[in-house]
Amino acid sequence: MTESKKIAVLCNYELLAERVGGMDYFFWMFDKQCKEKDIQIDWFFPNLSHHGEYFNLSIHDCNYNVENYFFTFCKQNKTDYSHIITHFLELCTPSFYKIKQFSKAEIIAIDHNPRPLNGYPLKKKIEKRIKGILFSRYIDLFVGVSEYSQSQLIKEFGRQIKKKSIVIFNGLEISKFIKKETFNSNNQFIVASHLRKDKGIQDLILAVKDLKSFDFTIDIYGKGCFEKELKKMIRDFSLQNFFNFKGSVSNLNEIYCKYDYLIHPSHGETFCYSVVESLLSNLPVITTRNQGNVLGLVVENKNGFLFEELNVAELKEILLNILLNKFEIGDCSENSNLKSLSLTKMVANHLALVLDNKP
């Protein structure tokens, strides 16, 4: 039997009942399997929620300041953690130094953060390199969710972290996704992402404004800080008949199969859940060559179409050819590489870190 231990997981990830995605399922399964191994977890989230299986987790409501709450909690409670794991936190900051001052726990930092398309400004690059020199020593293991993520970590914080950086791919519950079976085009497209500028939905709007003579719809699922700007663009170009904002939903796994294509014009990704989810549903994907297709799962003319980031004309040309029936994906057969992206494998690999058995 595994020796009893206790870990802390710090997640700067807002818990929303209307948005249940891959990471939610990961947190639930990881917590369950840790308990089966007699590993207790204190979860530190920005907010408290009991939707889904979160009611089973021991959650601390951090009032939208995860790091400060954790520092205060640890000062008041002399908890002896064996591991402290971070998700969605900025890396190589003084916070990691502070943690090491009161805890001997192994610190594992998971990188989910997208990068700007054209890289960080020079000042930011210098800041990151300095932070890497000063604070990377206090992080025992860096985990990227893709090879791209890992390479960017090393590029940003310095080669001194290379020997203590690994890749663990994100995963999904593959069996939950309903497969698309008919591929007769109805000119119905789906966008599924956070509504942020780096997701590139503004490029899609610009591409659509010159296609008003065609009959098609684009349903946008998700919420975010850029929603107001996107809706203004749609009004300014009189495109209300083409775009529908559907908000966040918890059953995208059942919805993808109802559409003809996913459009994901992203400027920056580390893993790109929506592309993987679409392909698991046999839904063809239109996405950016390097960022949306960061895992290389979209193969031109086989399960989707690719265009260069920010290239509105190229995206418009793809849409035009689809609407004119010049482009068509007859059967979006499942990419064999998708099988390696299972939630079970992801959880097993993360559990191995806590059991000190690196994958």
Short mmCIF file of C-alpha atoms in Angstrom, two decimals:
data_model
loop_
_atom_site.label_atom_id
_atom_site.label_comp_id
_atom_site.label_asym_id
_atom_site.label_seq_id
_atom_site.Cartn_x
_atom_site.Cartn_y
_atom_site.Cartn_z
CA MET A 1 0.00 0.00 0.00
CA THR A 2 1.19 3.50 -0.83
CA GLU A 3 2.37 5.49 2.18
CA SER A 4 -0.26 8.08 3.13
CA LYS A 5 0.60 11.58 1.95
CA LYS A 6 -1.04 14.93 1.41
CA ILE A 7 -0.63 17.29 -1.53
CA ALA A 8 -1.83 20.75 -2.48
CA VAL A 9 -3.03 21.72 -5.95
CA LEU A 10 -3.15 25.45 -6.79
CA CYS A 11 -5.35 26.17 -9.81
CA ASN A 12 -6.00 29.64 -11.15
CA TYR A 13 -9.03 28.19 -12.95
CA GLU A 14 -12.50 29.58 -12.31
CA LEU A 15 -15.11 26.92 -11.59
CA LEU A 16 -18.16 27.52 -13.80
CA ALA A 17 -21.14 25.17 -13.96
CA GLU A 18 -21.99 26.34 -17.48
CA ARG A 19 -18.48 25.56 -18.74
CA VAL A 20 -17.38 22.01 -18.10
CA GLY A 21 -14.36 20.97 -20.12
CA GLY A 22 -11.36 18.70 -20.24
CA MET A 23 -9.64 20.14 -17.18
CA ASP A 24 -12.74 19.73 -15.02
CA TYR A 25 -12.90 16.02 -15.86
CA PHE A 26 -9.16 15.77 -15.17
CA PHE A 27 -9.48 17.36 -11.72
CA TRP A 28 -12.33 15.01 -10.80
CA MET A 29 -10.60 11.83 -11.95
CA PHE A 30 -7.23 12.85 -10.50
CA ASP A 31 -8.80 13.51 -7.10
CA LYS A 32 -10.60 10.17 -7.16
CA GLN A 33 -7.52 8.16 -8.09
CA CYS A 34 -5.37 9.96 -5.53
CA LYS A 35 -7.84 9.02 -2.81
CA GLU A 36 -7.68 5.41 -3.97
CA LYS A 37 -3.91 5.62 -3.38
CA ASP A 38 -4.46 7.15 0.09
CA ILE A 39 -3.32 10.57 -1.12
CA GLN A 40 -5.28 13.52 0.26
CA ILE A 41 -5.59 16.72 -1.78
CA ASP A 42 -6.25 20.28 -0.69
CA TRP A 43 -7.54 22.09 -3.79
CA PHE A 44 -7.08 25.86 -4.02
CA PHE A 45 -9.36 27.43 -6.66
CA PRO A 46 -10.32 31.09 -7.23
CA ASN A 47 -13.91 30.30 -6.26
CA LEU A 48 -16.07 27.58 -4.75
CA SER A 49 -18.53 25.44 -6.70
CA HIS A 50 -20.18 22.07 -6.23
CA HIS A 51 -21.27 21.36 -9.80
CA GLY A 52 -20.36 18.07 -11.44
CA GLU A 53 -18.08 16.15 -9.10
CA TYR A 54 -16.55 19.16 -7.40
CA PHE A 55 -18.65 18.37 -4.33
CA ASN A 56 -16.27 15.43 -3.76
CA LEU A 57 -13.18 17.64 -3.67
CA SER A 58 -11.74 19.38 -0.62
CA ILE A 59 -11.81 22.91 -2.07
CA HIS A 60 -10.55 26.14 -0.54
CA ASP A 61 -12.28 29.23 -1.93
CA CYS A 62 -9.39 31.63 -2.55
CA ASN A 63 -11.57 34.66 -3.29
CA TYR A 64 -9.87 35.07 -6.68
CA ASN A 65 -6.35 35.32 -5.28
CA VAL A 66 -5.00 31.79 -5.18
CA GLU A 67 -1.38 32.50 -4.26
CA ASN A 68 -2.03 34.98 -1.42
CA TYR A 69 -4.73 32.77 0.04
CA PHE A 70 -2.37 29.79 -0.04
CA PHE A 71 0.39 31.74 1.72
CA THR A 72 -2.01 32.79 4.49
CA PHE A 73 -3.43 29.28 4.79
CA CYS A 74 0.03 27.73 5.15
CA LYS A 75 1.05 30.25 7.82
CA GLN A 76 -2.06 29.46 9.84
CA ASN A 77 -1.95 25.69 9.26
CA LYS A 78 1.34 23.83 9.50
CA THR A 79 0.34 21.34 6.82
CA ASP A 80 3.11 19.01 5.71
CA TYR A 81 2.59 18.59 1.97
CA SER A 82 4.72 16.15 0.01
CA HIS A 83 3.93 17.89 -3.31
CA ILE A 84 2.55 21.26 -4.37
CA ILE A 85 1.22 21.30 -7.92
CA THR A 86 0.27 24.44 -9.83
CA HIS A 87 -2.04 24.81 -12.83
CA PHE A 88 -2.61 28.07 -14.75
CA LEU A 89 -0.28 30.07 -12.50
CA GLU A 90 2.44 32.32 -13.85
CA LEU A 91 5.73 30.47 -13.58
CA CYS A 92 9.11 31.49 -12.13
CA THR A 93 7.71 34.23 -9.92
CA PRO A 94 8.70 35.13 -6.33
CA SER A 95 5.71 33.04 -5.19
CA PHE A 96 7.68 29.86 -5.73
CA TYR A 97 10.54 31.22 -3.62
CA LYS A 98 8.06 32.10 -0.87
CA ILE A 99 6.59 28.58 -0.89
CA LYS A 100 10.03 27.04 -0.45
CA GLN A 101 10.62 29.18 2.64
CA PHE A 102 7.90 27.38 4.59
CA SER A 103 7.57 24.06 2.78
CA LYS A 104 9.89 21.21 1.84
CA ALA A 105 7.32 19.94 -0.66
CA GLU A 106 8.31 19.11 -4.23
CA ILE A 107 6.88 21.82 -6.46
CA ILE A 108 5.50 20.75 -9.84
CA ALA A 109 4.46 23.53 -12.23
CA ILE A 110 2.13 22.65 -15.12
CA ASP A 111 2.25 25.08 -18.05
CA HIS A 112 -1.06 25.70 -19.84
CA ASN A 113 -0.39 29.30 -20.84
CA PRO A 114 -0.57 30.34 -24.54
CA ARG A 115 2.12 32.61 -25.99
CA PRO A 116 1.63 35.71 -28.17
CA LEU A 117 1.76 34.90 -31.88
CA ASN A 118 4.78 37.09 -32.54
CA GLY A 119 6.44 36.36 -29.21
CA TYR A 120 6.83 38.55 -26.17
CA PRO A 121 8.20 42.11 -26.43
CA LEU A 122 11.92 42.40 -25.72
CA LYS A 123 11.30 43.81 -22.24
CA LYS A 124 9.08 40.86 -21.34
CA LYS A 125 11.62 38.38 -22.73
CA ILE A 126 14.35 39.88 -20.55
CA GLU A 127 12.07 39.83 -17.51
CA LYS A 128 11.24 36.16 -18.04
CA ARG A 129 14.88 35.20 -18.49
CA ILE A 130 15.83 37.04 -15.28
CA LYS A 131 12.95 35.39 -13.40
CA GLY A 132 14.12 32.04 -14.77
CA ILE A 133 17.61 32.64 -13.39
CA LEU A 134 16.31 33.80 -10.01
CA PHE A 135 13.32 31.56 -9.36
CA SER A 136 13.39 28.44 -11.57
CA ARG A 137 15.55 26.75 -8.92
CA TYR A 138 12.52 26.69 -6.61
CA ILE A 139 10.45 24.65 -9.07
CA ASP A 140 11.40 20.98 -8.99
CA LEU A 141 9.64 19.95 -12.20
CA PHE A 142 8.23 21.83 -15.19
CA VAL A 143 5.48 20.07 -17.15
CA GLY A 144 4.46 21.19 -20.63
CA VAL A 145 1.19 19.97 -22.15
CA SER A 146 2.81 19.64 -25.59
CA GLU A 147 6.30 19.62 -27.08
CA TYR A 148 5.69 23.23 -28.11
CA SER A 149 4.84 24.15 -24.53
CA GLN A 150 8.01 22.48 -23.23
CA SER A 151 10.24 24.16 -25.82
CA GLN A 152 8.76 27.56 -25.01
CA LEU A 153 9.40 27.05 -21.30
CA ILE A 154 13.07 26.36 -21.96
CA LYS A 155 13.30 29.27 -24.40
CA GLU A 156 11.73 31.70 -21.95
CA PHE A 157 13.33 30.71 -18.64
CA GLY A 158 16.66 29.31 -19.74
CA ARG A 159 18.32 26.00 -20.58
CA GLN A 160 18.96 25.34 -16.89
CA ILE A 161 15.39 23.97 -16.67
CA LYS A 162 15.76 21.53 -19.57
CA LYS A 163 16.78 18.59 -17.38
CA LYS A 164 13.80 19.09 -15.12
CA SER A 165 11.13 19.59 -17.78
CA ILE A 166 8.88 16.92 -19.27
CA VAL A 167 5.78 16.68 -21.46
CA ILE A 168 2.46 15.24 -20.34
CA PHE A 169 -0.27 15.64 -22.92
CA ASN A 170 -3.72 16.68 -21.83
CA GLY A 171 -6.42 14.07 -22.27
CA LEU A 172 -10.13 13.67 -22.75
CA GLU A 173 -12.79 11.05 -22.12
CA ILE A 174 -12.79 9.78 -25.68
CA SER A 175 -15.91 7.62 -25.33
CA LYS A 176 -18.04 10.64 -24.38
CA PHE A 177 -17.80 12.24 -27.84
CA ILE A 178 -20.62 11.47 -30.25
CA LYS A 179 -19.24 10.67 -33.70
CA LYS A 180 -20.34 12.56 -36.78
CA GLU A 181 -21.77 10.04 -39.26
CA THR A 182 -23.15 12.09 -42.16
CA PHE A 183 -21.00 14.54 -44.09
CA ASN A 184 -23.51 16.24 -46.37
CA SER A 185 -22.81 19.95 -45.97
CA ASN A 186 -25.48 22.17 -44.48
CA ASN A 187 -23.15 25.18 -44.29
CA GLN A 188 -23.24 25.12 -40.51
CA PHE A 189 -20.02 25.98 -38.71
CA ILE A 190 -19.05 25.97 -35.05
CA VAL A 191 -16.54 27.99 -33.03
CA ALA A 192 -15.79 26.74 -29.51
CA SER A 193 -13.29 28.70 -27.44
CA HIS A 194 -12.77 31.32 -24.79
CA LEU A 195 -13.64 34.68 -26.30
CA ARG A 196 -10.22 36.30 -26.08
CA LYS A 197 -8.36 38.31 -28.69
CA ASP A 198 -5.68 35.63 -29.09
CA LYS A 199 -8.33 33.15 -30.27
CA GLY A 200 -8.53 35.09 -33.56
CA ILE A 201 -12.31 35.15 -33.95
CA GLN A 202 -12.00 38.73 -35.20
CA ASP A 203 -10.14 37.30 -38.23
CA LEU A 204 -13.13 35.06 -38.94
CA ILE A 205 -15.50 38.03 -38.81
CA LEU A 206 -13.32 39.91 -41.29
CA ALA A 207 -13.31 36.88 -43.59
CA VAL A 208 -17.10 36.52 -43.43
CA LYS A 209 -17.88 40.17 -44.24
CA ASP A 210 -17.08 39.51 -47.91
CA LEU A 211 -19.23 36.36 -48.09
CA LYS A 212 -22.64 37.90 -47.47
CA SER A 213 -24.09 36.53 -50.71
CA PHE A 214 -23.96 32.98 -49.31
CA ASP A 215 -26.31 31.24 -46.89
CA PHE A 216 -24.50 29.85 -43.84
CA THR A 217 -24.35 30.16 -40.07
CA ILE A 218 -21.55 30.17 -37.51
CA ASP A 219 -22.47 29.31 -33.92
CA ILE A 220 -19.99 30.59 -31.33
CA TYR A 221 -19.79 28.69 -28.04
CA GLY A 222 -17.92 30.23 -25.14
CA LYS A 223 -17.59 33.41 -23.11
CA GLY A 224 -14.80 35.84 -22.44
CA CYS A 225 -13.51 39.36 -22.14
CA PHE A 226 -13.46 39.96 -25.91
CA GLU A 227 -17.14 39.15 -26.48
CA LYS A 228 -18.29 42.78 -26.51
CA GLU A 229 -15.72 43.73 -29.17
CA LEU A 230 -16.66 40.74 -31.33
CA LYS A 231 -20.37 41.60 -31.17
CA LYS A 232 -19.58 45.21 -32.10
CA MET A 233 -17.63 44.05 -35.16
CA ILE A 234 -20.56 41.88 -36.21
CA ARG A 235 -22.97 44.80 -35.86
CA ASP A 236 -20.64 47.18 -37.68
CA PHE A 237 -20.41 44.80 -40.66
CA SER A 238 -24.12 43.84 -40.49
CA LEU A 239 -23.35 40.16 -40.01
CA GLN A 240 -26.01 39.36 -37.40
CA ASN A 241 -27.61 36.79 -39.74
CA PHE A 242 -24.40 34.78 -39.90
CA PHE A 243 -23.20 34.66 -36.27
CA ASN A 244 -24.99 33.28 -33.22
CA PHE A 245 -23.50 33.54 -29.72
CA LYS A 246 -24.47 30.44 -27.77
CA GLY A 247 -22.58 31.10 -24.53
CA SER A 248 -20.83 28.42 -22.50
CA VAL A 249 -22.34 24.94 -22.42
CA SER A 250 -21.36 21.72 -20.69
CA ASN A 251 -22.23 19.26 -23.49
CA LEU A 252 -20.02 20.19 -26.44
CA ASN A 253 -19.16 16.50 -26.68
CA GLU A 254 -22.73 15.96 -27.95
CA ILE A 255 -22.86 19.07 -30.15
CA TYR A 256 -19.80 18.96 -32.42
CA CYS A 257 -21.27 16.17 -34.55
CA LYS A 258 -24.19 18.40 -35.64
CA TYR A 259 -21.95 20.79 -37.59
CA ASP A 260 -19.99 20.66 -40.84
CA TYR A 261 -16.73 22.18 -39.64
CA LEU A 262 -15.08 23.61 -36.56
CA ILE A 263 -13.41 26.97 -37.26
CA HIS A 264 -10.57 27.79 -34.89
CA PRO A 265 -8.51 30.80 -36.12
CA SER A 266 -6.31 30.90 -33.03
CA HIS A 267 -3.15 32.99 -32.65
CA GLY A 268 -1.77 31.05 -29.68
CA GLU A 269 -2.24 27.60 -28.10
CA THR A 270 -0.34 25.14 -25.94
CA PHE A 271 -2.67 22.16 -26.48
CA CYS A 272 -5.94 23.29 -28.11
CA TYR A 273 -8.80 21.29 -26.62
CA SER A 274 -11.45 22.32 -29.17
CA VAL A 275 -9.46 20.96 -32.12
CA VAL A 276 -8.89 17.64 -30.34
CA GLU A 277 -12.54 17.45 -29.26
CA SER A 278 -13.75 18.10 -32.80
CA LEU A 279 -11.52 15.43 -34.27
CA LEU A 280 -12.70 12.98 -31.61
CA SER A 281 -16.21 13.72 -32.91
CA ASN A 282 -15.07 13.13 -36.53
CA LEU A 283 -15.75 16.81 -37.22
CA PRO A 284 -13.38 18.36 -39.80
CA VAL A 285 -11.39 21.36 -38.60
CA ILE A 286 -10.41 24.67 -40.17
CA THR A 287 -7.60 26.12 -38.11
CA THR A 288 -4.29 27.94 -38.13
CA ARG A 289 -1.27 26.05 -39.38
CA ASN A 290 1.02 26.33 -36.36
CA GLN A 291 -1.09 27.46 -33.39
CA GLY A 292 -4.51 25.84 -33.82
CA ASN A 293 -2.75 22.75 -35.14
CA VAL A 294 -0.11 22.81 -32.39
CA LEU A 295 -0.31 19.01 -31.98
CA GLY A 296 -0.18 18.38 -35.74
CA LEU A 297 -3.41 16.37 -35.75
CA VAL A 298 -5.09 18.21 -38.64
CA VAL A 299 -3.94 16.87 -42.01
CA GLU A 300 -4.66 19.10 -45.00
CA ASN A 301 -7.58 17.86 -47.13
CA LYS A 302 -8.02 14.72 -44.98
CA ASN A 303 -9.61 15.94 -41.77
CA GLY A 304 -9.52 19.69 -42.31
CA PHE A 305 -7.91 22.74 -43.83
CA LEU A 306 -5.09 24.96 -42.58
CA PHE A 307 -4.22 28.62 -43.05
CA GLU A 308 -1.53 30.94 -41.77
CA GLU A 309 -2.21 32.82 -38.54
CA LEU A 310 -3.72 36.30 -39.18
CA ASN A 311 -4.21 35.54 -42.89
CA VAL A 312 -7.82 36.63 -43.34
CA ALA A 313 -7.66 36.26 -47.15
CA GLU A 314 -6.57 32.63 -46.86
CA LEU A 315 -9.33 31.84 -44.36
CA LYS A 316 -11.88 33.54 -46.62
CA GLU A 317 -10.67 31.45 -49.57
CA ILE A 318 -11.17 28.23 -47.62
CA LEU A 319 -14.69 29.23 -46.59
CA LEU A 320 -15.52 30.34 -50.13
CA ASN A 321 -14.40 27.02 -51.61
CA ILE A 322 -16.48 25.13 -49.04
CA LEU A 323 -19.55 27.24 -49.79
CA LEU A 324 -19.00 26.69 -53.55
CA ASN A 325 -18.61 22.94 -52.92
CA LYS A 326 -15.06 23.02 -54.27
CA PHE A 327 -13.65 21.84 -50.94
CA GLU A 328 -15.19 18.87 -49.21
CA ILE A 329 -14.15 16.39 -46.54
CA GLY A 330 -16.02 13.19 -47.34
CA ASP A 331 -15.26 11.17 -44.21
CA CYS A 332 -13.23 12.63 -41.36
CA SER A 333 -11.71 9.36 -40.20
CA GLU A 334 -10.24 9.41 -36.72
CA ASN A 335 -6.53 10.19 -36.46
CA SER A 336 -4.81 7.24 -34.74
CA ASN A 337 -2.73 9.67 -32.65
CA LEU A 338 -5.89 10.77 -30.85
CA LYS A 339 -5.93 7.50 -28.90
CA SER A 340 -2.86 8.63 -26.97
CA LEU A 341 -4.77 11.67 -25.71
CA SER A 342 -7.06 9.83 -23.31
CA LEU A 343 -8.00 11.23 -19.93
CA THR A 344 -7.04 7.93 -18.32
CA LYS A 345 -3.48 8.23 -19.61
CA MET A 346 -3.24 11.89 -18.59
CA VAL A 347 -4.34 11.10 -15.03
CA ALA A 348 -1.99 8.13 -14.80
CA ASN A 349 0.95 10.29 -15.85
CA HIS A 350 0.12 13.04 -13.35
CA LEU A 351 -0.44 10.48 -10.61
CA ALA A 352 3.01 9.05 -11.32
CA LEU A 353 4.50 12.45 -10.44
CA VAL A 354 2.95 12.34 -6.99
CA LEU A 355 4.05 8.74 -6.53
CA ASP A 356 7.60 9.86 -7.43
CA ASN A 357 7.53 7.65 -10.50
CA LYS A 358 8.08 10.15 -13.34
CA PRO A 359 6.41 9.11 -16.64
#
